[in-house]
Tab-separated table of C-alpha atoms and ligand atoms in Angstrom:
chain	number	residue	atom	x	y	z
F	1	MET	CA	118.969	96.090	68.746
F	2	GLN	CA	120.853	98.456	66.457
F	3	PHE	CA	119.056	99.577	63.285
F	4	PHE	CA	120.431	101.047	60.038
F	5	THR	CA	118.631	103.115	57.450
F	6	LEU	CA	119.220	102.127	53.828
F	7	LYS	CA	118.220	103.941	50.665
F	8	VAL	CA	116.489	102.095	47.830
F	9	VAL	CA	118.458	102.669	44.630
F	10	GLY	CA	116.896	100.081	42.335
F	11	ILE	CA	113.864	97.886	41.851
F	12	HIS	CA	114.006	95.090	39.320
F	13	GLN	CA	110.998	92.983	38.322
F	14	GLU	CA	112.324	89.400	38.270
F	15	THR	CA	109.079	87.575	37.445
F	16	GLU	CA	105.411	88.474	37.508
F	17	ASP	CA	105.356	88.104	41.311
F	18	ALA	CA	108.944	88.713	42.451
F	19	VAL	CA	111.088	91.850	42.622
F	20	THR	CA	114.664	92.553	43.627
F	21	VAL	CA	115.144	95.641	45.794
F	22	SER	CA	118.659	97.156	45.704
F	23	PHE	CA	119.914	99.251	48.608
F	24	LYS	CA	122.939	101.527	48.483
F	25	GLN	CA	125.732	100.515	50.841
F	26	PRO	CA	126.174	103.313	53.418
F	27	GLY	CA	129.165	105.508	52.522
F	28	LEU	CA	130.976	105.357	55.853
F	29	LYS	CA	129.991	102.226	57.734
F	30	LYS	CA	129.507	99.494	55.122
F	31	ILE	CA	127.144	96.660	56.072
F	32	LYS	CA	129.132	93.426	56.220
F	33	TYR	CA	127.370	90.150	55.497
F	34	LEU	CA	128.093	86.583	54.520
F	35	PRO	CA	126.592	84.823	51.488
F	36	GLY	CA	123.439	83.023	52.648
F	37	GLN	CA	122.606	85.484	55.442
F	38	TYR	CA	119.492	87.645	55.576
F	39	LEU	CA	118.567	91.275	56.078
F	40	THR	CA	115.611	92.131	58.318
F	41	LEU	CA	113.444	94.944	56.919
F	42	THR	CA	110.979	96.962	58.989
F	43	PHE	CA	107.956	98.850	57.666
F	44	ARG	CA	105.136	100.818	59.215
F	45	ILE	CA	101.946	99.727	57.464
F	46	ASN	CA	98.517	101.060	58.499
F	47	GLY	CA	99.975	102.344	61.774
F	48	ARG	CA	101.597	99.047	62.817
F	49	ARG	CA	105.245	98.093	62.612
F	50	TYR	CA	106.033	94.919	60.667
F	51	ILE	CA	109.401	93.172	60.602
F	52	ARG	CA	110.378	90.536	58.023
F	53	PRO	CA	113.670	88.829	57.119
F	54	TYR	CA	114.751	88.537	53.461
F	55	SER	CA	117.840	86.603	52.383
F	56	PHE	CA	120.453	88.515	50.463
F	57	SER	CA	120.328	87.690	46.773
F	58	SER	CA	123.455	89.784	46.272
F	59	ALA	CA	126.882	88.438	47.186
F	60	PRO	CA	129.464	90.340	49.234
F	61	ALA	CA	132.515	91.499	47.250
F	62	VAL	CA	130.659	90.609	44.019
F	63	ASP	CA	127.663	92.985	43.960
F	64	ALA	CA	128.067	96.657	44.828
F	65	ASN	CA	124.575	97.059	46.263
F	66	LEU	CA	122.810	95.129	49.006
F	67	GLU	CA	119.986	93.215	47.348
F	68	VAL	CA	117.002	91.213	48.531
F	69	THR	CA	114.451	89.491	46.322
F	70	VAL	CA	110.864	89.288	47.480
F	71	LYS	CA	108.155	86.970	46.158
F	72	ARG	CA	104.516	87.920	46.646
F	73	VAL	CA	102.704	85.773	49.223
F	74	PRO	CA	98.935	85.866	48.533
F	75	GLY	CA	97.377	88.026	51.273
F	76	GLY	CA	100.823	88.643	52.804
F	77	ILE	CA	101.179	92.067	54.418
F	78	VAL	CA	104.837	92.896	53.899
F	79	SER	CA	105.590	91.080	50.625
F	80	ASN	CA	102.677	92.887	48.938
F	81	HIS	CA	103.723	96.195	50.485
F	82	ILE	CA	107.288	95.812	49.155
F	83	ILE	CA	106.182	94.765	45.674
F	84	ASP	CA	103.385	97.340	45.304
F	85	LYS	CA	104.546	100.338	47.331
F	86	VAL	CA	108.328	100.520	47.805
F	87	LYS	CA	110.026	102.833	45.301
F	88	ILE	CA	113.441	104.259	44.456
F	89	ASP	CA	114.744	106.801	47.037
F	90	ASP	CA	112.635	105.304	49.860
F	91	LEU	CA	114.459	104.881	53.159
F	92	VAL	CA	114.053	101.510	54.872
F	93	GLU	CA	115.063	100.640	58.410
F	94	VAL	CA	116.965	97.337	58.675
F	95	MET	CA	118.594	95.192	61.360
F	96	PRO	CA	122.189	93.978	61.040
F	97	PRO	CA	122.595	90.864	58.820
F	98	MET	CA	121.944	87.567	60.584
F	99	GLY	CA	121.773	83.851	59.872
F	100	ASP	CA	123.898	80.735	59.965
F	101	PHE	CA	122.954	79.317	56.531
F	102	ILE	CA	126.373	80.266	55.234
F	103	LEU	CA	129.240	78.816	53.236
F	104	ASN	CA	131.270	76.836	55.742
F	105	GLU	CA	134.686	77.671	54.318
F	106	GLU	CA	136.394	75.703	57.111
F	107	ILE	CA	135.303	72.376	55.619
F	108	ILE	CA	135.286	73.353	51.924
F	109	THR	CA	138.384	72.400	49.917
F	110	THR	CA	139.200	73.217	46.289
F	111	GLU	CA	137.677	69.812	45.431
F	112	THR	CA	134.400	70.182	47.347
F	113	HIS	CA	131.288	69.996	45.198
F	114	ILE	CA	128.798	72.616	46.442
F	115	VAL	CA	125.225	71.486	45.693
F	116	LEU	CA	122.413	74.040	46.053
F	117	TRP	CA	118.819	72.763	46.227
F	118	GLY	CA	116.009	75.331	46.000
F	119	ALA	CA	112.446	75.986	44.915
F	120	GLY	CA	110.618	79.270	44.238
F	121	SER	CA	111.876	82.170	46.381
F	122	GLY	CA	114.203	79.708	48.157
F	123	ILE	CA	116.680	80.514	45.380
F	124	THR	CA	117.699	83.837	47.019
F	125	PRO	CA	120.366	82.709	49.536
F	126	LEU	CA	121.514	80.018	47.067
F	127	MET	CA	122.137	82.668	44.412
F	128	SER	CA	124.251	84.641	46.865
F	129	ILE	CA	126.237	81.507	47.773
F	130	ALA	CA	126.656	80.450	44.111
F	131	LYS	CA	127.903	83.868	42.963
F	132	TYR	CA	130.288	84.187	45.905
F	133	ALA	CA	131.728	80.668	45.601
F	134	LEU	CA	132.247	80.955	41.827
F	135	HIS	CA	133.674	84.477	41.792
F	136	LYS	CA	135.947	83.817	44.791
F	137	GLY	CA	137.039	80.334	43.617
F	138	ILE	CA	135.696	78.601	46.730
F	139	GLY	CA	135.106	74.855	46.331
F	140	GLY	CA	135.342	72.850	43.129
F	141	HIS	CA	132.124	72.439	41.162
F	142	VAL	CA	128.873	74.289	42.007
F	143	THR	CA	125.550	72.674	41.051
F	144	LEU	CA	122.194	74.421	41.367
F	145	VAL	CA	119.027	72.300	41.407
F	146	TYR	CA	116.058	74.654	41.099
F	147	GLY	CA	112.354	73.804	41.080
F	148	ASN	CA	109.614	76.039	39.673
F	149	ARG	CA	106.172	75.914	38.135
F	150	ASN	CA	107.383	76.858	34.639
F	151	ALA	CA	110.016	78.945	32.822
F	152	GLU	CA	108.108	82.184	33.544
F	153	SER	CA	108.361	81.667	37.315
F	154	VAL	CA	112.149	81.157	37.339
F	155	ILE	CA	113.724	83.969	39.370
F	156	PHE	CA	117.240	85.021	38.208
F	157	GLN	CA	117.133	83.153	34.867
F	158	ASP	CA	119.507	85.773	33.383
F	159	GLN	CA	121.950	85.514	36.272
F	160	ILE	CA	121.867	81.704	36.123
F	161	ASN	CA	122.581	81.847	32.370
F	162	ALA	CA	125.451	84.283	32.989
F	163	LEU	CA	126.995	81.962	35.588
F	164	SER	CA	126.654	79.004	33.187
F	165	ALA	CA	128.350	80.997	30.420
F	166	GLY	CA	131.072	82.421	32.676
F	167	PHE	CA	132.046	79.428	34.806
F	168	GLN	CA	132.770	75.944	33.477
F	169	ASN	CA	132.529	74.596	37.017
F	170	PHE	CA	128.852	75.626	37.327
F	171	SER	CA	125.845	73.608	36.245
F	172	ALA	CA	122.121	74.153	36.754
F	173	TRP	CA	119.285	71.657	36.767
F	174	HIS	CA	115.744	72.993	36.350
F	175	PHE	CA	112.635	71.049	37.414
F	176	HIS	CA	109.326	72.490	36.145
F	177	THR	CA	105.983	71.094	37.257
F	178	GLN	CA	104.328	72.657	34.182
F	179	LEU	CA	106.917	72.196	31.487
F	180	SER	CA	106.055	74.599	28.691
F	181	VAL	CA	109.024	74.047	26.358
F	182	SER	CA	110.214	70.887	24.662
F	183	PRO	CA	112.834	69.256	26.913
F	184	GLY	CA	115.726	68.745	24.477
F	185	ASN	CA	117.979	69.546	27.427
F	186	PRO	CA	118.718	66.774	29.994
F	187	TYR	CA	119.070	69.419	32.721
F	188	LEU	CA	115.458	70.592	32.214
F	189	VAL	CA	113.172	68.023	33.790
F	190	GLN	CA	109.389	67.777	34.053
F	191	GLY	CA	107.990	67.495	37.602
F	192	ARG	CA	109.012	68.321	41.150
F	193	ILE	CA	112.683	68.168	42.151
F	194	ASP	CA	113.683	64.503	42.178
F	195	PRO	CA	116.846	64.349	44.336
F	196	ASN	CA	117.473	60.691	43.471
F	197	LYS	CA	117.601	61.513	39.763
F	198	VAL	CA	120.132	64.326	40.259
F	199	LEU	CA	122.241	62.342	42.709
F	200	ALA	CA	122.256	59.292	40.401
F	201	VAL	CA	123.801	61.415	37.619
F	202	MET	CA	126.335	62.923	40.039
F	203	HIS	CA	127.160	59.414	41.257
F	204	THR	CA	127.987	58.230	37.727
F	205	GLU	CA	130.208	61.309	37.331
F	206	GLY	CA	131.951	60.326	40.610
F	207	VAL	CA	131.405	63.670	42.272
F	208	LEU	CA	129.646	62.610	45.467
F	209	ASP	CA	132.669	61.825	47.664
F	210	ASP	CA	133.270	65.380	48.820
F	211	THR	CA	130.005	67.355	48.718
F	212	ILE	CA	128.317	70.021	50.798
F	213	HIS	CA	124.595	70.665	50.398
F	214	TYR	CA	122.453	73.770	50.955
F	215	ILE	CA	118.661	73.389	50.829
F	216	CYS	CA	116.145	76.250	50.811
F	217	GLY	CA	112.512	75.715	49.903
F	218	PRO	CA	109.295	74.170	51.193
F	219	ALA	CA	109.429	71.518	53.923
F	220	GLY	CA	108.748	68.724	51.389
F	221	LEU	CA	111.887	69.602	49.422
F	222	LYS	CA	114.043	69.638	52.533
F	223	GLU	CA	112.751	66.246	53.643
F	224	SER	CA	113.148	64.561	50.245
F	225	VAL	CA	116.681	65.916	49.688
F	226	LYS	CA	117.768	64.979	53.210
F	227	ALA	CA	116.345	61.458	52.825
F	228	ALA	CA	118.122	60.948	49.469
F	229	LEU	CA	121.427	62.244	50.868
F	230	SER	CA	121.172	60.114	53.972
F	231	ALA	CA	120.558	57.008	51.811
F	232	LEU	CA	123.879	57.784	50.100
F	233	GLY	CA	125.629	58.138	53.472
F	234	ILE	CA	126.160	61.903	53.164
F	235	GLU	CA	126.579	63.144	56.698
F	236	GLY	CA	124.325	65.697	58.396
F	237	LYS	CA	127.205	68.069	59.074
F	238	ASN	CA	127.565	68.564	55.318
F	239	VAL	CA	123.857	69.348	54.850
F	240	TYR	CA	122.512	72.820	55.685
F	241	SER	CA	118.934	74.028	55.346
F	242	GLU	CA	117.073	77.311	55.702
F	243	ASP	CA	113.350	77.697	56.446
F	244	PHE	CA	111.424	80.748	55.277
F	245	GLU	CA	108.372	79.637	57.167
F	246	VAL	CA	107.817	77.323	60.106
F	247	VAL	CA	105.380	74.459	59.649
F	248	ARG	CA	103.864	73.401	62.981
F	249	ASN	CA	102.328	70.023	63.674
F	250	PRO	CA	98.709	70.472	64.907
F	251	ALA	CA	99.233	67.563	67.350
F	252	ASP	CA	101.811	69.685	69.214
F	253	PHE	CA	98.996	72.048	70.235
F	254	ASP	CA	97.266	69.452	72.433
F	255	GLY	CA	96.868	71.064	75.874
F	256	ILE	CA	97.300	74.640	74.551
F	257	VAL	CA	94.256	76.850	75.187
F	258	THR	CA	93.595	80.593	75.115
F	259	ARG	CA	95.219	82.175	78.194
F	260	MET	CA	96.069	85.605	79.602
F	261	VAL	CA	99.813	86.353	79.779
F	262	GLY	CA	101.660	89.177	81.591
F	263	VAL	CA	104.305	90.820	79.367
F	264	THR	CA	106.650	93.524	80.697
F	265	THR	CA	108.641	95.615	78.209
F	266	ASN	CA	110.566	98.784	79.057
F	267	GLY	CA	109.241	98.557	82.643
F	268	GLU	CA	105.608	98.555	81.522
F	269	ARG	CA	103.411	95.488	82.188
F	270	THR	CA	100.532	94.602	79.872
F	271	VAL	CA	98.225	91.631	80.172
F	272	ILE	CA	97.583	90.113	76.744
F	273	GLU	CA	95.266	87.412	75.512
F	274	ALA	CA	97.177	84.641	73.740
F	275	VAL	CA	94.420	83.107	71.643
F	276	LYS	CA	94.858	79.366	71.060
F	277	GLY	CA	97.273	78.815	68.157
F	278	LYS	CA	98.949	82.256	68.416
F	279	SER	CA	102.447	82.487	69.808
F	280	ILE	CA	103.078	84.859	72.711
F	281	LEU	CA	104.975	87.105	70.257
F	282	GLU	CA	102.003	87.271	67.843
F	283	ALA	CA	99.599	87.924	70.727
F	284	ALA	CA	101.791	90.757	72.047
F	285	LEU	CA	102.092	92.322	68.561
F	286	ASP	CA	98.298	92.067	68.124
F	287	ALA	CA	97.960	93.894	71.465
F	288	GLY	CA	100.040	96.763	70.029
F	289	ILE	CA	103.228	96.079	72.005
F	290	ASP	CA	106.403	96.997	70.120
F	291	MET	CA	108.213	93.638	70.439
F	292	PRO	CA	111.653	92.784	69.044
F	293	TYR	CA	111.690	89.929	66.496
F	294	SER	CA	113.020	88.897	63.101
F	295	CYS	CA	112.868	85.340	61.695
F	296	GLN	CA	109.775	83.957	63.491
F	297	THR	CA	111.198	80.481	62.864
F	298	GLY	CA	113.069	80.048	66.165
F	299	ASN	CA	116.478	80.771	64.706
F	300	CYS	CA	117.630	84.334	65.419
F	301	LEU	CA	117.087	84.816	69.208
F	302	VAL	CA	115.882	88.404	68.664
F	303	CYS	CA	112.461	87.623	70.231
F	304	LYS	CA	113.837	86.048	73.401
F	305	GLY	CA	112.154	86.904	76.710
F	306	ARG	CA	112.704	85.866	80.327
F	307	LEU	CA	110.090	83.544	81.754
F	308	LEU	CA	109.647	84.893	85.317
F	309	LYS	CA	106.688	82.729	86.244
F	310	GLY	CA	104.489	79.975	84.783
F	311	ASP	CA	105.283	77.641	81.917
F	312	VAL	CA	105.230	77.752	78.111
F	313	LYS	CA	105.701	75.159	75.384
F	314	MET	CA	108.055	75.889	72.501
F	315	ILE	CA	106.624	74.458	69.281
F	316	GLY	CA	108.205	74.126	65.824
F	317	VAL	CA	111.816	74.628	66.934
F	318	GLU	CA	113.885	71.642	65.805
F	319	LYS	CA	117.014	72.683	67.656
F	320	LEU	CA	117.387	75.509	70.170
F	321	PRO	CA	119.926	78.064	68.951
F	322	ASP	CA	123.050	78.567	71.092
F	323	GLY	CA	123.063	81.505	73.474
F	324	LEU	CA	119.711	81.020	75.233
F	325	GLN	CA	119.877	81.225	79.069
F	326	PRO	CA	117.937	78.599	81.112
F	327	ASP	CA	115.172	81.105	81.983
F	328	GLU	CA	114.899	82.500	78.421
F	329	ARG	CA	112.343	81.430	75.818
F	330	LEU	CA	111.863	82.276	72.137
F	331	LEU	CA	108.519	84.081	72.190
F	332	CYS	CA	107.862	83.526	68.448
F	333	SER	CA	107.658	79.804	69.194
F	334	SER	CA	106.241	79.882	72.768
F	335	PHE	CA	102.650	78.967	73.577
F	336	PRO	CA	101.106	79.271	77.081
F	337	LEU	CA	100.760	76.161	79.248
F	338	THR	CA	99.672	77.796	82.541
F	339	ASP	CA	97.524	80.719	83.734
F	340	ASP	CA	100.223	82.527	85.738
F	341	ILE	CA	102.755	83.375	82.992
F	342	GLU	CA	104.906	86.473	83.446
F	343	ILE	CA	107.404	87.385	80.726
F	344	GLN	CA	109.979	90.155	80.704
F	345	VAL	CA	111.493	91.427	77.467
F	346	ASP	CA	114.683	93.519	77.592
F	347	GLN	CA	114.879	95.694	74.473
H	1	FAD	C1	115.453	83.506	57.222
H	1	FAD	C2	114.340	83.916	56.254
H	1	FAD	C3	114.685	84.382	54.998
H	1	FAD	C4	113.671	84.741	54.091
H	1	FAD	N1	114.036	85.147	52.853
H	1	FAD	C5	113.067	85.442	51.942
H	1	FAD	C6	113.415	85.827	50.611
H	1	FAD	O1	114.600	85.897	50.250
H	1	FAD	N2	112.413	86.124	49.742
H	1	FAD	C7	111.092	86.041	50.111
H	1	FAD	O2	110.215	86.350	49.272
H	1	FAD	N3	110.734	85.680	51.361
H	1	FAD	C8	111.686	85.394	52.273
H	1	FAD	N4	111.330	85.034	53.563
H	1	FAD	C9	109.893	85.078	53.942
H	1	FAD	C10	109.541	86.511	54.405
H	1	FAD	O3	110.251	86.853	55.582
H	1	FAD	C11	108.053	86.649	54.742
H	1	FAD	O4	107.677	85.643	55.646
H	1	FAD	C12	107.172	86.568	53.497
H	1	FAD	O5	107.492	87.628	52.609
H	1	FAD	C13	105.678	86.672	53.899
H	1	FAD	O6	105.486	87.860	54.615
H	1	FAD	P1	104.124	88.660	54.484
H	1	FAD	O7	104.148	89.748	55.492
H	1	FAD	O8	103.884	89.034	53.065
H	1	FAD	O9	103.054	87.555	54.866
H	1	FAD	P2	102.245	87.477	56.244
H	1	FAD	O10	101.246	88.568	56.282
H	1	FAD	O11	103.210	87.353	57.366
H	1	FAD	O12	101.546	86.062	56.084
H	1	FAD	C14	100.388	85.847	55.286
H	1	FAD	C15	100.142	84.359	55.155
H	1	FAD	O13	101.142	83.743	54.337
H	1	FAD	C16	101.776	82.649	55.000
H	1	FAD	N5	103.231	82.758	54.717
H	1	FAD	C17	104.135	83.451	55.420
H	1	FAD	N6	105.353	83.331	54.864
H	1	FAD	C18	105.199	82.570	53.762
H	1	FAD	C19	106.106	82.113	52.781
H	1	FAD	N7	107.418	82.402	52.781
H	1	FAD	N8	105.583	81.352	51.773
H	1	FAD	C20	104.266	81.046	51.738
H	1	FAD	N9	103.372	81.447	52.663
H	1	FAD	C21	103.837	82.195	53.657
H	1	FAD	C22	101.487	82.851	56.466
H	1	FAD	O14	101.392	81.592	57.125
H	1	FAD	C23	100.166	83.592	56.462
H	1	FAD	O15	99.120	82.670	56.427
H	1	FAD	C24	112.313	84.657	54.473
H	1	FAD	C25	111.981	84.201	55.751
H	1	FAD	C26	112.971	83.817	56.638
H	1	FAD	C27	112.583	83.317	58.006
H	2	FES	S1	112.018	85.889	65.941
H	2	FES	FE1	113.822	84.779	65.514
H	2	FES	S2	113.885	83.307	67.102
H	2	FES	FE2	111.984	84.281	67.391
């Protein structure tokens, strides 16, 4: 895997617990990315290397710098490190942009209504998509439906206001679970995102015939939006979603117990203990092996390894990404099923 080194040129406090980090584009070889993709950052913290993906909040050809926006996860190693420790002029190692949560320009016409559904930090790729679509004139109308606790926790309020002021074909709905201002505005609603309410208004405006939907937020949001869209007959191919975190069903772990696993990287074999509930990737990282990975949600293929012997169960992966050979497994989502597992990782 090729790595780049980027220089931090700006840090902007978005809310009490979210910051935007701006990186300078390299002078010679610019980093190309698509709106909705993510950048994978690597840090060495307390002697161990940590790798985490962050969606671009900047938009290509709109923003000069490469920007990611990070929300603090309580107890989270990397989000807290970025928010508390990273400063201007730091150099950060990154992987090339990845991700398929992107504007599908092939099926978007000048009439297509682009609807962006997000909550909390899930706004980041949606912001990139919104800015790009509006500035480049892609699609017809762009609607953002954004859920937060209250006005103080809204990331990018200024940018959302600027898009509303600058583009007549942009509208934003805000849902706040703790509404702290008087709702004189029909687009500011108390409670969690209610897809049926938004879609009912769009229906009366007749704008549901040609729509494309992007969802980024907790699993509950994805499920409720998908259910509401499906009830209206909006096809799956026009509905895209991005997961920041994988939610695994405890029932899937029936039959998984702690087992020893042989892992060979760079010609060196190590036997690791995969404690029940930990993926083979997590167990190898805990054992101090420098493993390749990025998303940890079964999407990017970076963690793939060859299963030479034994059997594993892949858990939490809805659909296997293209490009996996029959003997390859995604180690971030693989859990041991037998005692004779041998895995080889080509770096
Ligand atoms: C494709 C992709 C894009 C992403 N884009 C962004 C982004 O734009 N902005 C952003 O802030 N984050 C984003 N994330 C999440 C980010 O990569 C990290 O997972 C997150 O910052 C937590 O890392 P950590 O090291 O602080 O927490 P860890 O130390 O890894 O985890 C600590 C605990 O928090 C839980 N946890 C992990 N991730 C989350 C989460 N996202 N929300 C709540 N609990 C969590 C874990 O289960 C664990 O119990 C993205 C993730 C993916 C897969
Ligand atoms: S780390 Fe991305 S698929 Fe496993």
